[in-house]
Coordinates of C-alpha atoms and ligand atoms in Angstrom, one line a residue:
X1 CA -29.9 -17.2 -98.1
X2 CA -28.1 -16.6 -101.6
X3 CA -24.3 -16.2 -101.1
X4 CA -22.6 -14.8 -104.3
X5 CA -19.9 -16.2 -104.6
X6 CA -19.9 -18.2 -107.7
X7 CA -20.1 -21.7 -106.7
X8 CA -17.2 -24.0 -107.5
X9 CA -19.3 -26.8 -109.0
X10 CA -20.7 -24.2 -111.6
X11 CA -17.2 -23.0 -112.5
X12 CA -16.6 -25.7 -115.1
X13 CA -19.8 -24.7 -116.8
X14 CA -18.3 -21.1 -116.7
X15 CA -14.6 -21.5 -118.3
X16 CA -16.4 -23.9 -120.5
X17 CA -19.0 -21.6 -122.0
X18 CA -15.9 -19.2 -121.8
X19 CA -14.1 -21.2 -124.6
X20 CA -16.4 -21.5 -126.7
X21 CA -17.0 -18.0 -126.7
X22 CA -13.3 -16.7 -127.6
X23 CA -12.6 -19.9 -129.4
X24 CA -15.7 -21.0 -131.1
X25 CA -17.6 -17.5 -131.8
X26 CA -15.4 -14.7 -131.7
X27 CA -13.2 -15.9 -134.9
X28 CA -16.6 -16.5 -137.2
X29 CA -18.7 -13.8 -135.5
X30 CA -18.4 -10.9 -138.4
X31 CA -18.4 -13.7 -141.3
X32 CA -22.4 -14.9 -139.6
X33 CA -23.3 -11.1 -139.0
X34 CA -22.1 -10.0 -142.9
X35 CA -23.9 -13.1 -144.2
X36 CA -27.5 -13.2 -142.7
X37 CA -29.2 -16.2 -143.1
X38 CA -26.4 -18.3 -143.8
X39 CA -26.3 -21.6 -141.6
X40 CA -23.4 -21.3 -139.0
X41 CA -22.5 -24.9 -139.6
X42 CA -19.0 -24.6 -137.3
X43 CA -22.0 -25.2 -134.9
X44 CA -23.2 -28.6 -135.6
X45 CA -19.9 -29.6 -134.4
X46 CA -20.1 -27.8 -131.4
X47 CA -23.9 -29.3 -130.5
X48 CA -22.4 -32.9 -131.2
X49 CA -19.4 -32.2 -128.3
X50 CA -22.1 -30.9 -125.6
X51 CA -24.0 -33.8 -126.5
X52 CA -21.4 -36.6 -125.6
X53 CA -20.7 -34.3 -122.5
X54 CA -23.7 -34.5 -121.2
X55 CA -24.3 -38.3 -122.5
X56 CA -21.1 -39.1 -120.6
X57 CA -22.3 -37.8 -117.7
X58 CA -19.5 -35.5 -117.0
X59 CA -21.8 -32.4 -117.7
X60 CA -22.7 -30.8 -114.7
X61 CA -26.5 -31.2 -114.7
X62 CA -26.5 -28.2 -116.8
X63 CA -24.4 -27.9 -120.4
X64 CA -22.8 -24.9 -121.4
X65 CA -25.9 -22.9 -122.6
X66 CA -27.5 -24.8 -119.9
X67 CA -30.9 -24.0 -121.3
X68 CA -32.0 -28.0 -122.3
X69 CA -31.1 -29.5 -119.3
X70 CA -33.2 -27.1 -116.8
X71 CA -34.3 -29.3 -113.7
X72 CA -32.7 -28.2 -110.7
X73 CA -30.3 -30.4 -108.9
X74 CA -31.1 -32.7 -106.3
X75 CA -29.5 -31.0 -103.5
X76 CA -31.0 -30.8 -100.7
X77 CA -31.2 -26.9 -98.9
X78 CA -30.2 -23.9 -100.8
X79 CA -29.3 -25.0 -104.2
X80 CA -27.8 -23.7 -107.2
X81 CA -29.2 -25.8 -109.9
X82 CA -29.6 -25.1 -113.8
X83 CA -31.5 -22.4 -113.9
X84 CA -27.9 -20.8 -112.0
X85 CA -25.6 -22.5 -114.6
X86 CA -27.7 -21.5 -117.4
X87 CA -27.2 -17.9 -116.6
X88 CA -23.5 -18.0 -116.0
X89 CA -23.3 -20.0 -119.0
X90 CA -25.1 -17.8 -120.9
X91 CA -23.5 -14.5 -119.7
X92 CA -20.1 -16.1 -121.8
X93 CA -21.7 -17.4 -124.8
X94 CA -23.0 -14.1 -125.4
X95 CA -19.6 -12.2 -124.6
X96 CA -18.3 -14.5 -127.4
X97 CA -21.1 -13.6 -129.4
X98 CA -25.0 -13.4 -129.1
X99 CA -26.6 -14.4 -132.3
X100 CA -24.4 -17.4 -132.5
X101 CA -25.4 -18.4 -129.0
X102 CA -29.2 -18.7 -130.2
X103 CA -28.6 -20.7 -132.8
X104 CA -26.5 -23.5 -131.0
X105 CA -28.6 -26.5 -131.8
X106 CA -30.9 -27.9 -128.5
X107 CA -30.6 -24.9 -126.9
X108 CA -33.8 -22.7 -127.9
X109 CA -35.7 -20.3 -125.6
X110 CA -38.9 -23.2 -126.2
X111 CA -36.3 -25.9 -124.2
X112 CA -37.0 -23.2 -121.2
X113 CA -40.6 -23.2 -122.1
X114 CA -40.3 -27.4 -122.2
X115 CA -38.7 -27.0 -118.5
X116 CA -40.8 -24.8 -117.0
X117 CA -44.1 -26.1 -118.1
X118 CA -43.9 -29.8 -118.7
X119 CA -44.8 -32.7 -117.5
X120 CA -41.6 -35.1 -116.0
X121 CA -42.7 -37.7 -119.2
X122 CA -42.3 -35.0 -121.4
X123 CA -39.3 -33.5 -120.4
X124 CA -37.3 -37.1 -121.1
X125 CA -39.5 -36.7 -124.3
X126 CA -38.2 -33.9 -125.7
X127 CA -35.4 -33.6 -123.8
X128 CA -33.1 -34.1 -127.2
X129 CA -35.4 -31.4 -129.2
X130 CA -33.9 -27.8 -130.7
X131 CA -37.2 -26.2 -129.3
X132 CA -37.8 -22.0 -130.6
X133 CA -40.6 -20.5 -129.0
X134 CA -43.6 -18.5 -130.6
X135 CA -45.9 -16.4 -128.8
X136 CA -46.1 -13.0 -130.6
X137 CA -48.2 -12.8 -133.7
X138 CA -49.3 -9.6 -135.9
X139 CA -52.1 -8.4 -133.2
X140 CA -50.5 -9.7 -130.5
X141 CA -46.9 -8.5 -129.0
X142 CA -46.4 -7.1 -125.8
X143 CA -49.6 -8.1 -125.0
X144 CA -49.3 -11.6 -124.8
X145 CA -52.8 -12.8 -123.8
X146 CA -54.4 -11.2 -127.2
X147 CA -53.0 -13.8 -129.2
X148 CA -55.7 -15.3 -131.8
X149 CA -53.8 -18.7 -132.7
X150 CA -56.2 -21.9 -131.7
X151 CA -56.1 -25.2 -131.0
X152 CA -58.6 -27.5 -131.0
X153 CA -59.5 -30.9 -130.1
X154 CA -60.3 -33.8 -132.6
X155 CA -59.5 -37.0 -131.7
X156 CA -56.5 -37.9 -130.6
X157 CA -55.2 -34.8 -131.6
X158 CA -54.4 -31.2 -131.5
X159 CA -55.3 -28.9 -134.3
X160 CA -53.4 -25.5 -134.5
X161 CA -54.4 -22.9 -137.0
X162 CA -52.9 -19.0 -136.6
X163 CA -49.9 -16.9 -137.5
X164 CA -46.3 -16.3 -135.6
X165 CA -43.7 -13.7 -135.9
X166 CA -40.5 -13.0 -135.1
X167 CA -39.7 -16.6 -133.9
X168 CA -36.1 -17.0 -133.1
X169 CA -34.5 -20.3 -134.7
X170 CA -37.8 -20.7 -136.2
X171 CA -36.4 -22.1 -139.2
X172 CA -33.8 -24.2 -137.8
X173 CA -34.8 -25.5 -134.6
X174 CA -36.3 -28.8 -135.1
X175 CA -39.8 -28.1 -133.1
X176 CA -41.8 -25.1 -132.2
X177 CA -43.2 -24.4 -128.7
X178 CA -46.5 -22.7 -129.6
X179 CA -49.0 -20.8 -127.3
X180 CA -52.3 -21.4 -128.5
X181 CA -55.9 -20.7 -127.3
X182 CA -58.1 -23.6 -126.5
X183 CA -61.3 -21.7 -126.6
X184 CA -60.9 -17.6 -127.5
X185 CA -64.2 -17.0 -126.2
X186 CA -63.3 -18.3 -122.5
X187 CA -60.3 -15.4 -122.1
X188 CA -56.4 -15.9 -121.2
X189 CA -57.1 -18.6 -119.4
X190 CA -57.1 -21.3 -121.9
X191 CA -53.6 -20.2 -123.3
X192 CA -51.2 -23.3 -123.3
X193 CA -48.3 -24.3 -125.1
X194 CA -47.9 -27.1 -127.7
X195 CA -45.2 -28.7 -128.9
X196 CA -45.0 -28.4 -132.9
X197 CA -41.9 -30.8 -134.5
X198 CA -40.6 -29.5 -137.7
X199 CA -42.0 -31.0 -140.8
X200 CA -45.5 -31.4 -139.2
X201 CA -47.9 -30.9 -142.5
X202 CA -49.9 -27.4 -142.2
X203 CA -46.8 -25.6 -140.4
X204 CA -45.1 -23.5 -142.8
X205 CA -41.9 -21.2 -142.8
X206 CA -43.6 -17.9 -144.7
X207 CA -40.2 -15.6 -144.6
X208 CA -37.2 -15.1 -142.9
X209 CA -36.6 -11.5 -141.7
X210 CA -33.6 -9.1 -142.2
X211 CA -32.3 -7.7 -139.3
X212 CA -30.1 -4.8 -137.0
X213 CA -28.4 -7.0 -135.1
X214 CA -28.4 -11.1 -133.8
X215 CA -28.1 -11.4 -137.8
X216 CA -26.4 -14.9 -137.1
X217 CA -29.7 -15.7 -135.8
X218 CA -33.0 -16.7 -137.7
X219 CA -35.8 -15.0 -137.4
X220 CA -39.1 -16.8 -138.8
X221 CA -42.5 -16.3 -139.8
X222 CA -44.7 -19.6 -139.4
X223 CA -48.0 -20.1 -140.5
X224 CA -49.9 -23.0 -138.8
X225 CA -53.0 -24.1 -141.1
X226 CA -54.8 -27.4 -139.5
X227 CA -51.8 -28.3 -138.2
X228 CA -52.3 -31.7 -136.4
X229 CA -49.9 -32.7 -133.4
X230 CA -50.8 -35.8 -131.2
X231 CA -52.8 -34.8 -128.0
X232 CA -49.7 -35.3 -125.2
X233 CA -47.8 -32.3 -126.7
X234 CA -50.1 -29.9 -124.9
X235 CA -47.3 -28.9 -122.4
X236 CA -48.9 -29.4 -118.8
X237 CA -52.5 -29.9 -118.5
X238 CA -54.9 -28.8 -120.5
X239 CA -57.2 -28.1 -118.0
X240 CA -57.9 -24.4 -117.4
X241 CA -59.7 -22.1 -114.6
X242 CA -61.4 -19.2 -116.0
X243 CA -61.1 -17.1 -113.0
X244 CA -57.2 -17.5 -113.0
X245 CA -55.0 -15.7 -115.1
X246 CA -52.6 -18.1 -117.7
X247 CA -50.1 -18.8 -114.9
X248 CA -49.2 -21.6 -116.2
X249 CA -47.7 -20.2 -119.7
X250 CA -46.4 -17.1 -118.1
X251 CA -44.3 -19.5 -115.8
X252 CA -41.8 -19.8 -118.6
X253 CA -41.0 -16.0 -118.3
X254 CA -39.9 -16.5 -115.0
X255 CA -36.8 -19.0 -116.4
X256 CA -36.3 -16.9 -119.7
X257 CA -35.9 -13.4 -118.4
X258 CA -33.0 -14.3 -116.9
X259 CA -31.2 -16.1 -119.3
X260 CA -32.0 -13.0 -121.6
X261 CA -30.6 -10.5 -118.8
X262 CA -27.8 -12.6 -118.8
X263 CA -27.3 -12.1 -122.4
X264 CA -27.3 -8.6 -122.2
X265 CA -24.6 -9.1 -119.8
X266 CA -22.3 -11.1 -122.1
X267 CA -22.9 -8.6 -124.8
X268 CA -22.1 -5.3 -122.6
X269 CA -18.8 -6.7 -120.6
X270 CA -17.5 -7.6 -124.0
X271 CA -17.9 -4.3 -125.3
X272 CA -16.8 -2.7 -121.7
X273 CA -13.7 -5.1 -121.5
X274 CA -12.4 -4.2 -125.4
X275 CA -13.3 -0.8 -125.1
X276 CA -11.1 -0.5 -121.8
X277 CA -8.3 -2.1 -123.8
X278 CA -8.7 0.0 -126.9
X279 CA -8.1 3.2 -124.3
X280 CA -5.7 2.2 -122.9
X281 CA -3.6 2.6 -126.3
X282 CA -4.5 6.4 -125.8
X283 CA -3.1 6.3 -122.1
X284 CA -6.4 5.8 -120.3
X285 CA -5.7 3.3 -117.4
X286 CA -8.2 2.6 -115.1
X287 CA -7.0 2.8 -111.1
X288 CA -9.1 2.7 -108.5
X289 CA -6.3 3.8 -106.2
X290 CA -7.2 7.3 -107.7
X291 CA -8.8 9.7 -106.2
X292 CA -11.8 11.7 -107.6
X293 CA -10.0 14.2 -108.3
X294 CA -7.2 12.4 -110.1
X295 CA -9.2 10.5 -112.4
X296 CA -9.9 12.0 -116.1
X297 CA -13.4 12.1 -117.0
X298 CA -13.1 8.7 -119.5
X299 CA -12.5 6.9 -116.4
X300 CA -15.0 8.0 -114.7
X301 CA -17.3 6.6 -117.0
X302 CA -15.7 3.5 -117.5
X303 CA -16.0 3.2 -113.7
X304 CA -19.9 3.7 -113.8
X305 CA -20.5 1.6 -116.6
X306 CA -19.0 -1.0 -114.7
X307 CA -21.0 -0.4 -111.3
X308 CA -23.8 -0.6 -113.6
X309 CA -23.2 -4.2 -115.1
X310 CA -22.2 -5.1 -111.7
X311 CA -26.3 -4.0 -110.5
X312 CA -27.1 -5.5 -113.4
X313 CA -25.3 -8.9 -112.6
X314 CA -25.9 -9.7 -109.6
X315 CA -30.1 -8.5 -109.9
X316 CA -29.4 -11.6 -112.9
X317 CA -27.7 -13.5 -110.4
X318 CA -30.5 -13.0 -107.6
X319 CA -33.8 -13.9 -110.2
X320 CA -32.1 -17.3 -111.5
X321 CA -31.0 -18.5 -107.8
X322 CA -34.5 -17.6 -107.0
X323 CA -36.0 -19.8 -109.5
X324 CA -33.7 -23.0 -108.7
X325 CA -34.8 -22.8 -105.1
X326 CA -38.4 -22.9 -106.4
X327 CA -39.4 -19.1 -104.6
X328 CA -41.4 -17.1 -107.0
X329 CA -39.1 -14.6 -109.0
X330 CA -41.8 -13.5 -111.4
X331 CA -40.9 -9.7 -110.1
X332 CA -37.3 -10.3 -109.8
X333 CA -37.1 -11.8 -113.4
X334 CA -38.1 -8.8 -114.7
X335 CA -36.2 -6.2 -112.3
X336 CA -33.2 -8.1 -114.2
X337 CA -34.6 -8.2 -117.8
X338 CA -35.2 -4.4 -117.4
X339 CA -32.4 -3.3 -115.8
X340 CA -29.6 -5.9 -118.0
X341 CA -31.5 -4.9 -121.6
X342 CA -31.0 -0.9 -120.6
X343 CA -27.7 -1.1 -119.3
X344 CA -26.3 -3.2 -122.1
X345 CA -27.6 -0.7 -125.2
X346 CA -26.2 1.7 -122.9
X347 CA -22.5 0.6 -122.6
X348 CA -22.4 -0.9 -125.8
X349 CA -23.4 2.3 -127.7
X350 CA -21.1 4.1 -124.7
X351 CA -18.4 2.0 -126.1
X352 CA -18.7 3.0 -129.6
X353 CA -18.5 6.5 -128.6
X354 CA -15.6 6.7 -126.2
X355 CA -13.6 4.6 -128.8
X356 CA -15.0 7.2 -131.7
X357 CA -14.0 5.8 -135.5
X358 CA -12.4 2.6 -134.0
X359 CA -15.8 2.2 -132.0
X360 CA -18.0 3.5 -135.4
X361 CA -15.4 1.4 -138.0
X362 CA -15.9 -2.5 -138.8
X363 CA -12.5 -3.7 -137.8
X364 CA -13.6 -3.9 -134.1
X365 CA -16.7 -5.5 -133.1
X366 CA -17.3 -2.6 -130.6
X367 CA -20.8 -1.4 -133.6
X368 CA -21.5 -4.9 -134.1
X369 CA -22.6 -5.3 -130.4
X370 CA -24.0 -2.2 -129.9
X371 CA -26.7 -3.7 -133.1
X372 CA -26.7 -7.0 -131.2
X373 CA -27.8 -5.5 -127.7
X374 CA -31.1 -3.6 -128.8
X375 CA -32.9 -6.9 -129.2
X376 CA -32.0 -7.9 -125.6
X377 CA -34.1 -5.0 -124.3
X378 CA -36.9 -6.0 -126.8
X379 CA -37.6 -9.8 -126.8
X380 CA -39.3 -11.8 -123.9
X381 CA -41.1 -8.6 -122.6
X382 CA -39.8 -4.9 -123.6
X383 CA -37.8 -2.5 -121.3
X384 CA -41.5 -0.9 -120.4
X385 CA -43.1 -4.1 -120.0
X386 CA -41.1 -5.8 -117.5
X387 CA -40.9 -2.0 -115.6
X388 CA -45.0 -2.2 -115.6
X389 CA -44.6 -5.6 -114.5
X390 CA -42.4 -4.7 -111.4
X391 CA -44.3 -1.7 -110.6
X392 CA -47.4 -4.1 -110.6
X393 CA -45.9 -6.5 -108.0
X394 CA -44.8 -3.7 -105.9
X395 CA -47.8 -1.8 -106.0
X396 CA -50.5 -5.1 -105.6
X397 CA -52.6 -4.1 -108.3
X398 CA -53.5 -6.7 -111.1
X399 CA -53.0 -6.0 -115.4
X400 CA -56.4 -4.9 -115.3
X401 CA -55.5 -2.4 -112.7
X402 CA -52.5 -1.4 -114.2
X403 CA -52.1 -1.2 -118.1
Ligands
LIG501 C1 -35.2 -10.3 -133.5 C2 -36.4 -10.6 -132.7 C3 -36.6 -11.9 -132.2 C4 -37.7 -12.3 -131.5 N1 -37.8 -13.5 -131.1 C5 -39.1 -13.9 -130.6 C6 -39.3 -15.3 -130.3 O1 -38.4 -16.2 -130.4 N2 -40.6 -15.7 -129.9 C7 -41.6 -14.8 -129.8 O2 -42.7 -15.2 -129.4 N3 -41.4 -13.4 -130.0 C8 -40.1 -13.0 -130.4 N4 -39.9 -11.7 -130.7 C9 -41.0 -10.7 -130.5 C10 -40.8 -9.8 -129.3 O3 -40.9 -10.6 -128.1 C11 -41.8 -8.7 -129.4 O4 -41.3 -7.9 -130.5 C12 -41.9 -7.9 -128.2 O5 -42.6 -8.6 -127.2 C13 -42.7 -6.6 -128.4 O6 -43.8 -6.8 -129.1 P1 -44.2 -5.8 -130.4 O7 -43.0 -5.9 -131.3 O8 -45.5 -6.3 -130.9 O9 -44.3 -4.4 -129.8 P2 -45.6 -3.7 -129.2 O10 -46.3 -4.6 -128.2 O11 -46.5 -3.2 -130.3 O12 -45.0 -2.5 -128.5 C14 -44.5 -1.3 -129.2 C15 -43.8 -0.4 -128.2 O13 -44.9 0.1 -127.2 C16 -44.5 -0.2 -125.9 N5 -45.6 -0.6 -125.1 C17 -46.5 -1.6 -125.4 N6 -47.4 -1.7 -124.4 C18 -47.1 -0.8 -123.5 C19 -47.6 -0.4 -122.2 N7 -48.7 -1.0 -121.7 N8 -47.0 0.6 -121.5 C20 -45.9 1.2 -122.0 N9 -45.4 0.9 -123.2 C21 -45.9 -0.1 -123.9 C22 -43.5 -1.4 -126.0 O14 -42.6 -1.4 -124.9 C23 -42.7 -1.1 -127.3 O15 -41.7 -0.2 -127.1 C24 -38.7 -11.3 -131.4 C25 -38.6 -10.0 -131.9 C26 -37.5 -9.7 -132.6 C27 -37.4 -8.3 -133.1

C-alpha cells in the first residue's frame, strides 16, 4: 500500500535537487530566459558533479533529476525506486527553474524512453547518453500513431528517413530517441524507438525555434535523410503484433508523465511560495487558525491554490510509486499530467495577478513562470489528451472507440 510520507532514503535526493535549484538556477534563470539559445554552460559543471556522485556510488540509485538512472531498486516488497526520486527530484529542479532543468546534460526525456523500453545490455549502453526524445512531426502531434518517419532494414543496419519537431535538447543532447515506423502499411503496430547519436551522417539540425517560455531550453527541428544507425539501437524488439496496439513505445508515457506533472509542480509552488511572500509586505498573512469568516478574500485563494497543488502532488506522487512497483499507471500517469499542467498555469498566472505590477514587472520571476508553465500542460500529451486518455480507461472503450 503507498504510504506518503516521503521516504527518508529519498530525502537526500530532495535537499539535493533543492540546492541546485536556489543555488545553481535561480541566480542565472533571467540571464538563460533573456538570452534564448544561448548554451547555459554553468551546467556542464553541474553534470560533471552528479557524475562523480553517482560514479562514487554515493548517489542513491537515482541522481538529482533522477531521470538517467531509472531502474527501480532492488528491494524487495513495496518499493520506492527511481521512478519516486525522479519525481521528487524533479519537483525542485523545476522550483529553481524549468528550462534549465531540461537542459542539464544526461538527463533528457529519451533517458526515460531508454529506461522504459530497453533492453538490460542497452541500458549499461547508453546509460552515460544525453538522450531528447522525438515523436511529434508536422502531421503528427497529439496523435502519436500517425507519424510517417521510417526505418528500414539493410544490413546490419537501420535506415531512418522523416522529419521531427519540437524536440527538446534536440540540439544539445548528444543522441536522439526516435520513433519510427518499420512498415507504414502494417499500422501502429510497428512503431519503435531508435537510438540516433549526434553526428550520425543524414541527421540534421534544420532550426531552432523561438519560444513563450522554457527559453533556457532548445527546441529543435531534425531532419533524418538515410540516416544509418547499427541494428541493436532499435530499443526492445523489433518484433511487432499487428493486432496489438504500440504498447511498447507508449510504455515510456507511463514514466514521463510524471516527471512532467512533477514539473508543473516545481514551477506552481515556486510561484505560490514567492507570491505568498510578496503579500505579505501588503499585510496578507495566511492562518489557518482563522475562521471563514475572518479570512480576507486573498487568503482564501491562496488557501485553494494550495489544496489544489496538494491534489495535484500527491495524484504525482501516486502515478510514479505506481510505476516503481511495476503496477500499470498508464491512467494514473495521465490523471497527474492533466491535473499538475492545469493547476500550474493556473497558480502561476493567479500569482501574477494577486501580486498585480510586481506579478506583471520583470524584477520578480512571478511572469517568467507563468510563460514557463504553459508548456507543462502541452508536451507529452495535451491537457485534453491525457483527459481522453483517463475517460478511456474508465469507461473501457478503446481510441477507436473514443477519439
Ligand atoms: C516547447 C515544446 C517542446 C516540445 N518537446 C517535445 C519533445 O521533446 N519531443 C516530442 O516528440 N514532442 C515535443 N513537443 C511536441 C508536443 O508534445 C506537441 O506539441 C503536443 O503533443 C501537441 O501536439 P500538436 O502541437 O501537434 O497539437 P495538435 O495535436 O494539433 O492539437 C492541437 C489542439 O487540439 C487538441 N486536440 C487534439 N486532438 C484532440 C482530441 N482528440 N480531442 C480533444 N482535443 C484534441 C489538443 O489538445 C491541442 O489543444 C514539444 C512542443 C513544444 C511546444
Amino acid at each position: 500500500m503507498i504510504n506518503l510520507e516521503i521516504p527518508k532514503k529519498l530525502k537526500p535526493i530532495i535537499a539535493q535537487a533543492n540546492m541546485v535549484g536556489a543555488n545553481v538556477f535561480r541566480p542565472i534563470s533571467r540571464k538563460y530566459d533573456t538570452a534564448e539559445h544561448a548554451y547555459p554552460k554553468e551546467l556542464d559543471m553541474l553534470a560533471a558533479l552528479m557524475d562523480g556522485i553517482n560514479d562514487s556510488g554515493k548517489g542513491s540509485g537515482a541522481s538529482a533529476g533522477g531521470l538517467a538512472q531509472a531502474d527501480a531498486s532492488k528491494e524487495e516488497g513495496v518499493r520506492n525506486g527511481a521512478n519516486m526520486a525522479t519525481v521528487l527530484g524533479m519537483v525542485e529542479l523545476c522550483w529553481g527553474d524549468c528550462g534549465l532543468a531540461l537542459t542539464i546534460p544526461r538527463q533528457g526525456l529519451g533517458n526515460a524512453a531508454i529506461a522504459a523500453v530497453a533492453t538490460p545490455e542497452q541500458k549499461k549502453r547508453f546509460g552515460k547518453v544525453w538522450a531528447a526524445m522525438a515523436i511529434t512531426e508536422p502531421g503528427a502531434g497529439s496523435d502519436s500513431a500517425a507519424i510517417r518517419t521510417t526505418a528500414t532494414l539493410d544490413g546490419d543496419e537501420w535506415v531512418i528517413n522523416g522529419e521531427k519537431i519540437f524536440v527538446t535538447a534536440g540540439e544539445r543532447a548528444n543522441a536522439v530517441v526516435v520513433w519510427a515506423s518499420l512498415d507504414l502499411s502494417a499500422g501502429r503496430a510497428t512503431i519503435k524507438s531508435f537510438v540516433v547519436p549526434k553526428g550520425t551522417p543524414g541527421m540534421q539540425v534544420v532550426r531552432l525555434d523561438k519560444k513563450l517560455g522554457i527559453r533556457a531550453s532548445d527546441t529543435a527541428t531534425l531532419s533524418f535523410n538515410d540516416c544509418r544507425i547499427p541494428k541493436d539501437n532499435i530499443l526492445g524488439s523489433a518484433e511487432f503484433d499487428t493486432k496489438k496496439s504500440f504498447a511498447g513505445v507508449m510504455k515510456t508515457f507511463d514514466n514521463t508523465r510524471p516527471v512532467v506533472a512533477a514539473m508543473a509542480i516545481g514551477v506552481a509552488r515556486a510561484s505560490l511560495e514567492l507570491a505568498t511572500k510578496i503579500l505579505a509586505k501588503a499585510n496578507v498573512h495566511p492562518d489557518y487558525a482563522k475562521s471563514a469568516t475572518e479570512m480576507s478574500a486573498i487568503e482564501d485563494e491562496l488557501y485553494r491554490l494550495e489544496a489544489e497543488l496538494e491534489a495535484a502532488r500527491l495524484l504525482t506522487l501516486k502515478a510514479a510509486w505506481m510505476a516503481d512497483n511495476r503496477i500499470p499507471n498508464s491512467m494514473e500517469a495521465s490523471m497527474a499530467k492533466a491535473k499538475a499542467g492545469r493547476v500550474a498555469n493556473e497558480i502561476t498566472l493567479r500569482c501574477v495577478e494577486l501580486c498585480g505590477p510586481i506579478g506583471y514587472g520583470e524584477t520578480e520571476l512571478l511572469e517568467k513562470w507563468a510563460r514557463d508553465s504553459k508548456i507543462l500542460d502541452i508536451f507529452e500529451g495535451t491537457q485534453q489528451i491525457q483527459m481522453l486518455i483517463v475517460a478511456r480507461r474508465l469507461l473501457g472503450k478503446t481510441s477507436a472507440d473514443l477519439r
